[in-house]
Amino acid sequence: MERAPADPVYSTRPLTGDTWNDFAKLVEENNGVWGGCWCMGFHPEGVGKGHTVAQNRDAKHAHVRRGTVHQILIYDGVTCVGWCQYGPPAELPGIKNPAAYNKELSELPDWRIGCIFTGKGHRRNGVARAAVAAVLAAVGESGGGLVEAYPEQAEGRELQRGSYFHTGPETLFEDFGFVRDRRIAKWRWVMRLRV
Ligand SMILES: CC(C)(COP(=O)(O)OP(=O)(O)OC[C@H]1O[C@@H](n2cnc3c(N)ncnc32)[C@H](O)[C@@H]1OP(=O)(O)O)[C@@H](O)C(=O)NCCC(=O)NCCS
């Protein structure tokens, strides 16, 4: 039966050695993501000065081989169209605004949600929503705990392009019951949910 375009049904798979090629294809089709970060920004190595695109790719692949990645891939049929990265703080230390974050830190979360990405041509069709839902289900299956996200506020500012929301829009997390804990930048919040 044909699906209505307005009602997509996605499937999910974790990022592992078996799904690396699907993930890599999506990254390559989107110019490496942010010009070549390969979703390394939250990992201990970080990105930016001193890191080439090839090094970022190899570092991500090495994490996948070692099993030091938690990342849900979203599939439309056989095509990987997006992801949501998550993990314990030691796996994802590279949050933005660390000084502001640490200033009022009282309790580290059990889990962080890192980067969220939907491929160009697939946006505003529920991919990120499916990815966050799958991450929360995976966290629940791993015993639950305190989950933090670091989304961008969209309300009260000019319309932003999707590329500004690499940690997701606040409304997406609100819909899952996350609540604001504290502001760490003009438009960025720590939001929390106990699973
Ligand atoms: C932000 C992003 C992840 C959203 O993905 P998406 O699959 O289009 O999102 P969804 O369709 O699941 O939207 C879920 C909700 O998020 C919010 N939302 C999504 N995109 C938004 C935008 N551009 N502006 C404001 N809110 C937005 C809405 O509340 C939306 O619900 P609605 O469609 O019912 O109104 C996507 O635009 C993206 O990948 N941007 C690039 C991010 C990036 O560079 N990541 C790098 C990771 S290393």
mmCIF file of N, CA and C in Angstrom, residues 101-102 104-108 181-182 192:
data_model
loop_
_atom_site.group_PDB
_atom_site.id
_atom_site.type_symbol
_atom_site.label_atom_id
_atom_site.label_comp_id
_atom_site.label_asym_id
_atom_site.label_seq_id
_atom_site.Cartn_x
_atom_site.Cartn_y
_atom_site.Cartn_z
ATOM 1 N N TYR A 101 27.474 26.565 31.272
ATOM 2 C CA TYR A 101 26.877 25.290 31.711
ATOM 3 C C TYR A 101 27.409 24.899 33.090
ATOM 4 N N ASN A 102 28.727 25.014 33.263
ATOM 5 C CA ASN A 102 29.342 24.558 34.516
ATOM 6 C C ASN A 102 29.042 25.476 35.688
ATOM 7 N N GLU A 104 26.389 26.896 36.832
ATOM 8 C CA GLU A 104 25.242 26.552 37.695
ATOM 9 C C GLU A 104 24.961 25.059 37.692
ATOM 10 N N LEU A 105 26.005 24.287 37.433
ATOM 11 C CA LEU A 105 25.812 22.833 37.379
ATOM 12 C C LEU A 105 25.642 22.262 38.785
ATOM 13 N N SER A 106 24.538 21.544 39.014
ATOM 14 C CA SER A 106 24.382 20.899 40.317
ATOM 15 C C SER A 106 24.449 19.381 40.186
ATOM 16 N N GLU A 107 24.043 18.866 39.050
ATOM 17 C CA GLU A 107 23.999 17.416 38.885
ATOM 18 C C GLU A 107 24.206 17.092 37.401
ATOM 19 N N LEU A 108 25.213 16.300 37.093
ATOM 20 C CA LEU A 108 25.395 15.877 35.695
ATOM 21 C C LEU A 108 24.269 14.927 35.315
ATOM 22 N N ASP A 181 15.774 23.904 32.258
ATOM 23 C CA ASP A 181 16.495 23.905 33.530
ATOM 24 C C ASP A 181 17.196 25.243 33.706
ATOM 25 N N ARG A 182 17.965 25.680 32.688
ATOM 26 C CA ARG A 182 18.634 26.981 32.770
ATOM 27 C C ARG A 182 19.089 27.425 31.382
ATOM 28 N N ARG A 192 15.598 19.318 30.495
ATOM 29 C CA ARG A 192 15.758 18.018 31.148
ATOM 30 C C ARG A 192 14.470 17.202 31.144
#
